[in-house]
PDB file of C-alpha atoms in Angstrom:
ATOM      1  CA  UNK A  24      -2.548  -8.917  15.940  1.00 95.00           C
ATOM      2  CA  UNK A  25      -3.045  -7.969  11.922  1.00 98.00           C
ATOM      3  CA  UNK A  26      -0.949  -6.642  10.095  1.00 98.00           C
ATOM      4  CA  UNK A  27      -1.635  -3.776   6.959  1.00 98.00           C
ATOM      5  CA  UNK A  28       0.230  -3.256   4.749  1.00 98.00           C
ATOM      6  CA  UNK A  29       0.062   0.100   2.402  1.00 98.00           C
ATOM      7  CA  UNK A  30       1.544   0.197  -1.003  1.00 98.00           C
ATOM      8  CA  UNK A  31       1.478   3.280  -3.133  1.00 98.00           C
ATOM      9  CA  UNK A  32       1.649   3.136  -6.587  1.00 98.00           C
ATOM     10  CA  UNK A  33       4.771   3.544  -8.385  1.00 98.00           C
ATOM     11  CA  UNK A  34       5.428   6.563 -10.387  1.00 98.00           C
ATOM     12  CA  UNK A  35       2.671   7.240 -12.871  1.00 97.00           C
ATOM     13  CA  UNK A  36       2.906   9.062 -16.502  1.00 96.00           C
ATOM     14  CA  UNK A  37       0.685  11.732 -17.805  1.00 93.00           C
ATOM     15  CA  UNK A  38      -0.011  11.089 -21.241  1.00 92.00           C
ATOM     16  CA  UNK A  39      -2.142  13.499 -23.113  1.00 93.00           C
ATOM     17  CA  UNK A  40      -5.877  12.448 -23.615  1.00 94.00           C
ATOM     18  CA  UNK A  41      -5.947   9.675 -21.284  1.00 94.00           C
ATOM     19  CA  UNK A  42      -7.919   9.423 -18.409  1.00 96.00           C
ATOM     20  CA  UNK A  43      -6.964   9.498 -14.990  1.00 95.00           C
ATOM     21  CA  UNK A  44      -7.508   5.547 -14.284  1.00 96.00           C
ATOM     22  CA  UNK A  45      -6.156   4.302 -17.337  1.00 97.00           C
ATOM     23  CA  UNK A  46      -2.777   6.378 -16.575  1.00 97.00           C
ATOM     24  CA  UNK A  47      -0.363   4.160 -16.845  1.00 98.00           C
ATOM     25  CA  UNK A  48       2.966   3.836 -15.111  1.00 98.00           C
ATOM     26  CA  UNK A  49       6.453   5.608 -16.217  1.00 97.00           C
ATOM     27  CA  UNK A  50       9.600   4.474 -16.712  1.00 97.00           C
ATOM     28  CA  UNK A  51      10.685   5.023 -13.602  1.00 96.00           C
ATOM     29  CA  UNK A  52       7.288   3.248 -12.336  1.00 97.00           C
ATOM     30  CA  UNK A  53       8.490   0.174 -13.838  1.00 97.00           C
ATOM     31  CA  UNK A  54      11.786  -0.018 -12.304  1.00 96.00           C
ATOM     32  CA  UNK A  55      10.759   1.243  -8.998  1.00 96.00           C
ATOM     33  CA  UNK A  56       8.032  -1.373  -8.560  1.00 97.00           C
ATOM     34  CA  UNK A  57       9.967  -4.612  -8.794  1.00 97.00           C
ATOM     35  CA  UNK A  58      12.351  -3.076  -6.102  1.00 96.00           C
ATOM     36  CA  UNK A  59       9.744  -2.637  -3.570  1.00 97.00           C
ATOM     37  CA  UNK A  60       8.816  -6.081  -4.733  1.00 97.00           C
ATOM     38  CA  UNK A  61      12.148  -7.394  -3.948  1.00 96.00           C
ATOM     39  CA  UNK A  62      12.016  -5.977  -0.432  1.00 97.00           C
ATOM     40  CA  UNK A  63       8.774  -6.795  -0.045  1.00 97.00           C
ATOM     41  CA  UNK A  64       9.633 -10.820  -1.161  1.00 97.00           C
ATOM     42  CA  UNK A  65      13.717 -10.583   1.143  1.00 96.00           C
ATOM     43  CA  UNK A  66      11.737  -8.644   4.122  1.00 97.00           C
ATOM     44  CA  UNK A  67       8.485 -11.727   4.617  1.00 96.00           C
ATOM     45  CA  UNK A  68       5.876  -9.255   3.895  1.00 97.00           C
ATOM     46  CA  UNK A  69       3.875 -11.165   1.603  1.00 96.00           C
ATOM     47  CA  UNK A  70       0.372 -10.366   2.688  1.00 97.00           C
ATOM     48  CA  UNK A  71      -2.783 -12.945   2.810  1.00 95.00           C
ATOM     49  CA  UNK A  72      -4.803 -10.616   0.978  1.00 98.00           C
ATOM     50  CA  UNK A  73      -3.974  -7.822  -1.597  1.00 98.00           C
ATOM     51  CA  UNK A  74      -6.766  -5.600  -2.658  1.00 98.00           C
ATOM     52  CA  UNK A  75      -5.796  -3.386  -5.712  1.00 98.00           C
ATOM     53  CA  UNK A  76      -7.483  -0.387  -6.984  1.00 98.00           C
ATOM     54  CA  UNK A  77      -8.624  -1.179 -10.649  1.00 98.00           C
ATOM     55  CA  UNK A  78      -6.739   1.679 -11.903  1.00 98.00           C
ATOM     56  CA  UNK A  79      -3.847   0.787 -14.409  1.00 98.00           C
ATOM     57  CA  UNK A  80      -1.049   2.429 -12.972  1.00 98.00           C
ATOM     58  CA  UNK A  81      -1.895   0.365  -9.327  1.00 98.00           C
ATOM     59  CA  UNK A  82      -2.741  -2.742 -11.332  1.00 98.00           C
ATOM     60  CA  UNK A  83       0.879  -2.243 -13.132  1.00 98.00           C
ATOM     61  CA  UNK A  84       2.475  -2.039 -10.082  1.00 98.00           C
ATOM     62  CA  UNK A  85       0.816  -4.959  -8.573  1.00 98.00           C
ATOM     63  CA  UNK A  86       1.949  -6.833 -11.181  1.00 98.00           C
ATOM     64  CA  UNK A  87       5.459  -5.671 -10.915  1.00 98.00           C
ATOM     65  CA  UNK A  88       5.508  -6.490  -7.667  1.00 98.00           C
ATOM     66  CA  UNK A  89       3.548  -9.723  -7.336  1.00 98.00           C
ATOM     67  CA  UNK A  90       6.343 -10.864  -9.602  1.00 97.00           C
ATOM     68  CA  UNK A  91       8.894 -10.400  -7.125  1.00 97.00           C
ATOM     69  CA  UNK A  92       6.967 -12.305  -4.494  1.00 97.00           C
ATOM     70  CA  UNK A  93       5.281 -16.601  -3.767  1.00 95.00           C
ATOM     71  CA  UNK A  94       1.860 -16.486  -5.006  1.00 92.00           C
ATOM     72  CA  UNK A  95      -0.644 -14.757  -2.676  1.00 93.00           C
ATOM     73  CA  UNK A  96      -3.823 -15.819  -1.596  1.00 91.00           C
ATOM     74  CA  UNK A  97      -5.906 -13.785  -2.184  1.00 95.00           C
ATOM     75  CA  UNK A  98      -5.581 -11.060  -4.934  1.00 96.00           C
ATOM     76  CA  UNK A  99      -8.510  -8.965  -5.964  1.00 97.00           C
ATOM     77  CA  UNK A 100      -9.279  -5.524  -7.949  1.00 98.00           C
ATOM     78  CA  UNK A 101     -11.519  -3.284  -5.279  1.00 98.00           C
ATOM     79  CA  UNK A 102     -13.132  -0.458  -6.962  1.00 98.00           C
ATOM     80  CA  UNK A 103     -13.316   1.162  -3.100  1.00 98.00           C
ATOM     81  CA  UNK A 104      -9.551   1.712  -3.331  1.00 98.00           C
ATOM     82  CA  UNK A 105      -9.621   4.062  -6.360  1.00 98.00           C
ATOM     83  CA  UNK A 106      -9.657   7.862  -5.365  1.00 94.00           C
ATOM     84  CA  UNK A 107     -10.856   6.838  -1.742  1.00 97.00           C
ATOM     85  CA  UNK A 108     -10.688   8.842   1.650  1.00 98.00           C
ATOM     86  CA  UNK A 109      -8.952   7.529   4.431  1.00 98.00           C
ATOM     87  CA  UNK A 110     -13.044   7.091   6.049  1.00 98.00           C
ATOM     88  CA  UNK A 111     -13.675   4.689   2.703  1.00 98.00           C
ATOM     89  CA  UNK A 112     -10.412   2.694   3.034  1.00 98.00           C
ATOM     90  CA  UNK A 113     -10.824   1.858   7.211  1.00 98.00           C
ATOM     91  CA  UNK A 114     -14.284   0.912   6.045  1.00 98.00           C
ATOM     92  CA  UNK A 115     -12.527  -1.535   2.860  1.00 98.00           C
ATOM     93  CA  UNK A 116     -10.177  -2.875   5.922  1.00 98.00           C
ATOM     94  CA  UNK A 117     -12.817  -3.651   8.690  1.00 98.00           C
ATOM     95  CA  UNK A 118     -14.718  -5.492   5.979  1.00 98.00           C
ATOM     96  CA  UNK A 119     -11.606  -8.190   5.694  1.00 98.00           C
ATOM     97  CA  UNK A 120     -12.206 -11.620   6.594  1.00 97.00           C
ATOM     98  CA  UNK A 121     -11.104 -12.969  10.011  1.00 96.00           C
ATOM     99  CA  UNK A 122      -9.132 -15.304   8.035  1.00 96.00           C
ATOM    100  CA  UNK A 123      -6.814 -12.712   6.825  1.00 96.00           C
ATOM    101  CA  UNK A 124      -4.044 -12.043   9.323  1.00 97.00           C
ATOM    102  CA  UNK A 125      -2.457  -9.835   6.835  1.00 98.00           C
ATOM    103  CA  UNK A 126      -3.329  -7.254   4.155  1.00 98.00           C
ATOM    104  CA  UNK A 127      -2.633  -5.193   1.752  1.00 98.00           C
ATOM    105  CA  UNK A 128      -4.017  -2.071  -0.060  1.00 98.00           C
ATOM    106  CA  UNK A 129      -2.832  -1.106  -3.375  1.00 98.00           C
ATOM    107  CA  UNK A 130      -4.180   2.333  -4.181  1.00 98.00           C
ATOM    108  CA  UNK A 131      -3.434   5.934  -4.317  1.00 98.00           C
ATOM    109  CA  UNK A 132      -2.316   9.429  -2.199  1.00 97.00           C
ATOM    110  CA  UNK A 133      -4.149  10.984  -0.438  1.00 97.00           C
ATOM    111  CA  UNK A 134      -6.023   8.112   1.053  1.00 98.00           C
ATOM    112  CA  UNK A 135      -3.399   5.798   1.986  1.00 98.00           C
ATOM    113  CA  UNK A 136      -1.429   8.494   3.871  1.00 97.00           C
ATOM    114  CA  UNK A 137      -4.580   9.961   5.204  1.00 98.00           C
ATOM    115  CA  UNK A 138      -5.416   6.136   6.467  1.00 98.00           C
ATOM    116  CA  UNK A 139      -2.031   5.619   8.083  1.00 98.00           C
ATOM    117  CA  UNK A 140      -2.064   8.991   9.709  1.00 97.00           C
ATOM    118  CA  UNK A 141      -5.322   8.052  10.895  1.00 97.00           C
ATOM    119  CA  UNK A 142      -4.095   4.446  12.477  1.00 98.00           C
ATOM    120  CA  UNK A 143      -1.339   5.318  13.337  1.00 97.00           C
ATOM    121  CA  UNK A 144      -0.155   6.464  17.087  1.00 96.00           C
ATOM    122  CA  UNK A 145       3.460   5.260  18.051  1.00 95.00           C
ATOM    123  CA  UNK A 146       6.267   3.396  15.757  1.00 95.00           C
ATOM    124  CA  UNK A 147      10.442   4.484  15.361  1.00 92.00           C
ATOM    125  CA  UNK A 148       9.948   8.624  14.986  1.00 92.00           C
ATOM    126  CA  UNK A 149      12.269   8.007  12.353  1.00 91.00           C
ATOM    127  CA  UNK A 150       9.879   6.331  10.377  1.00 94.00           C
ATOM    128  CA  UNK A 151       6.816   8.473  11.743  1.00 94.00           C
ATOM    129  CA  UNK A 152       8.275  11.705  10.425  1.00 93.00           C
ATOM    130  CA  UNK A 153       9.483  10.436   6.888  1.00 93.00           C
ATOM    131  CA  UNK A 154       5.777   9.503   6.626  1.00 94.00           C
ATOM    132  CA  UNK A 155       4.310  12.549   7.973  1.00 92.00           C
ATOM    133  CA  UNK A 156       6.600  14.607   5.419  1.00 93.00           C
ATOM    134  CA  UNK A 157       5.922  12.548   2.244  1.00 95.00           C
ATOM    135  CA  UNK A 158       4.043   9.504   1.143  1.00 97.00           C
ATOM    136  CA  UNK A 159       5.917   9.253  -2.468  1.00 97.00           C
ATOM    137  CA  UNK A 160       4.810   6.896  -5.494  1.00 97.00           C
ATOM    138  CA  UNK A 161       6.275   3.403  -4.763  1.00 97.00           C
ATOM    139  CA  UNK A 162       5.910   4.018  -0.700  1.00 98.00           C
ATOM    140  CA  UNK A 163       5.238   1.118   1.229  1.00 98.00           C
ATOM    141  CA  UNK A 164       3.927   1.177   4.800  1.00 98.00           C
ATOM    142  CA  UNK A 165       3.573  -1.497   6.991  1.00 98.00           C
ATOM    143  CA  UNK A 166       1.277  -0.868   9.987  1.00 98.00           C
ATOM    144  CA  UNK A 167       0.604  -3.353  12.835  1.00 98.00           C
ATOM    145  CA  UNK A 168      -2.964  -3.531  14.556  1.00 98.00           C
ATOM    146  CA  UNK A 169      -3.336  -4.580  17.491  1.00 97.00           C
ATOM    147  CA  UNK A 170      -7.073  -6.606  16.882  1.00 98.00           C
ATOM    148  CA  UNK A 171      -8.124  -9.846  16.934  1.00 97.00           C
ATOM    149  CA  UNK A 172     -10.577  -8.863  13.963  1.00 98.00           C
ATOM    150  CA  UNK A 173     -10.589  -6.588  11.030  1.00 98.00           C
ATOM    151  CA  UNK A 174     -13.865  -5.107  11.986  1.00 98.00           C
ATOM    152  CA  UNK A 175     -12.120  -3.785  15.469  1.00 98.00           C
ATOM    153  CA  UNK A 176      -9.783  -1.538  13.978  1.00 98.00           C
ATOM    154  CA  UNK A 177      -9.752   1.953  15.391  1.00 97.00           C
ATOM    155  CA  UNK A 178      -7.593   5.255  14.846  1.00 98.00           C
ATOM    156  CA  UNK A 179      -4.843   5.871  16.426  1.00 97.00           C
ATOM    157  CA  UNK A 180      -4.329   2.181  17.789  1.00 97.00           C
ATOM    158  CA  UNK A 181      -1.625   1.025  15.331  1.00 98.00           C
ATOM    159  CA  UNK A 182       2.006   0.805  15.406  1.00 98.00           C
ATOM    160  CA  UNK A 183       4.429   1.627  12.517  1.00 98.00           C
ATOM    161  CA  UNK A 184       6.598  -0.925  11.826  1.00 97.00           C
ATOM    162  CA  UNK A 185       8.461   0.253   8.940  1.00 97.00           C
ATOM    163  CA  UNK A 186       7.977   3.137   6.349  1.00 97.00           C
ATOM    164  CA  UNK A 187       9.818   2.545   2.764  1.00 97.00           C
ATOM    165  CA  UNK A 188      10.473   4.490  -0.131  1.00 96.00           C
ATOM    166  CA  UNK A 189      12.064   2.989  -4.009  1.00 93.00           C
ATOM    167  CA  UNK A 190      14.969   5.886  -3.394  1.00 90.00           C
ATOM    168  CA  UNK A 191      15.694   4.422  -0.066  1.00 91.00           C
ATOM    169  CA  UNK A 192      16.572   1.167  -2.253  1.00 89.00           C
ATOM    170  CA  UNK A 193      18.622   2.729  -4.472  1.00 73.00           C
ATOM    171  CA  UNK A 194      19.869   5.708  -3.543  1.00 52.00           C
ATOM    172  CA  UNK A 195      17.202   7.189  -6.231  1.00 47.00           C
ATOM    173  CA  UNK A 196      13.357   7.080  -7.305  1.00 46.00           C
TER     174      UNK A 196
END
C-alpha cells in the first residue's frame, strides 16, 4: 500500500507586474497554510517524500507547513509539478522510489484535482463529492494506492481517505 498525498497551494496574491511563478502567497495564504500544517502534523500525515513545484506561492506554503510538521525525508523542488496535467503528475508519481511508502505533491489546480479524479474510484461520498465540486487553495487530499510500487499506479485504483479544506479548520478560508 502507498499512500499520496495532494496539497494545494494556499491562497495566492496577484500583484501587478509579477509573473505567474513568482506570485507569491496572500494574507490569507499565510494563515491558511500553517493550519493545514497543524492537521497535517495532529493527523500523522507526514509524508516520506514531498516534491514541491518551484513556484513561490507552493514553495511558501511548503514552508508554512513544513513548519508545523518533524523534519521530512526527503524534500525537493520538481519543476514537473509547476502548471502540470494530471498525465505529467502520474508520470512524477510512478517515478518515486520504492523506498517511499508515502508522498506528497505540492503544486497547483488543475492538475492535482485532475490527478485525484483520475486515481481515484471509491472513498466516504462525503469526501468524493466535496472534491468533485471544488479543489480550493490550501486543499489537501490524501489518496491511498493500493501498489506495492510507485511505478504500478493506475487510474481509478485508489481510495480516498480524507479530503480537507483551511475553512473546514476554521470555520473560514
Amino acid at each position: 500500500m502507498r499512500r499520496l498525498i495532494l496539497l494545494r497551494h494556499a491562497k495566492s496574491d496577484w500583484p501587478d507586474g509579477i509573473v505567474d511563478p513568482e506570485r507569491p502567497l496572500a494574507p490569507r495564504g499565510r494563515t491558511a497554510a500553517p493550519r493545514i500544517g497543524a492537521y497535517i502534523a495532529h493527523e500523522q500525515l507526514v509524508a516520506d517524500r514531498v516534491l514541491v513545484s518551484p513556484a513561490r506561492r507552493t514553495r511558501e506554503t511548503w514552508d508554512l507547513v513544513a513548519a508545523q510538521l518533524p523534519p521530512v525525508k526527503v524534500v525537493a523542488s520538481e519543476p514537473r509539478v509547476y502548471d502540470a496535467s494530471a498525465a505529467r503528475l502520474l508520470s512524477v508519481v510512478r517515478e518515486q522510489p520504492r523506498e517511499a511508502h508515502s508522498l506528497m505533491l505540492v503544486g497547483h489546480n488543475p492538475g492535482l484535482s485532475d490527478l485525484a479524479t483520475l486515481l481515484v474510484s471509491t472513498g466516504a461520498a462525503s469526501h468524493l463529492w466535496k472534491m468533485a465540486e471544488k479543489f480550493p487553495t490550501g486543499a489537501l487530499a490524501v489518496i491511498d494506492l493500493p501498489v506495492d510500487d510507485w511505478c504500478e499506479v493506475t487510474p481509478g485504483t485508489a481510495r480516498l481517505d480524507r479530503f480537507v479544506t483551511p475553512r473546514e479548520l476554521t470555520g473560514t478560508d
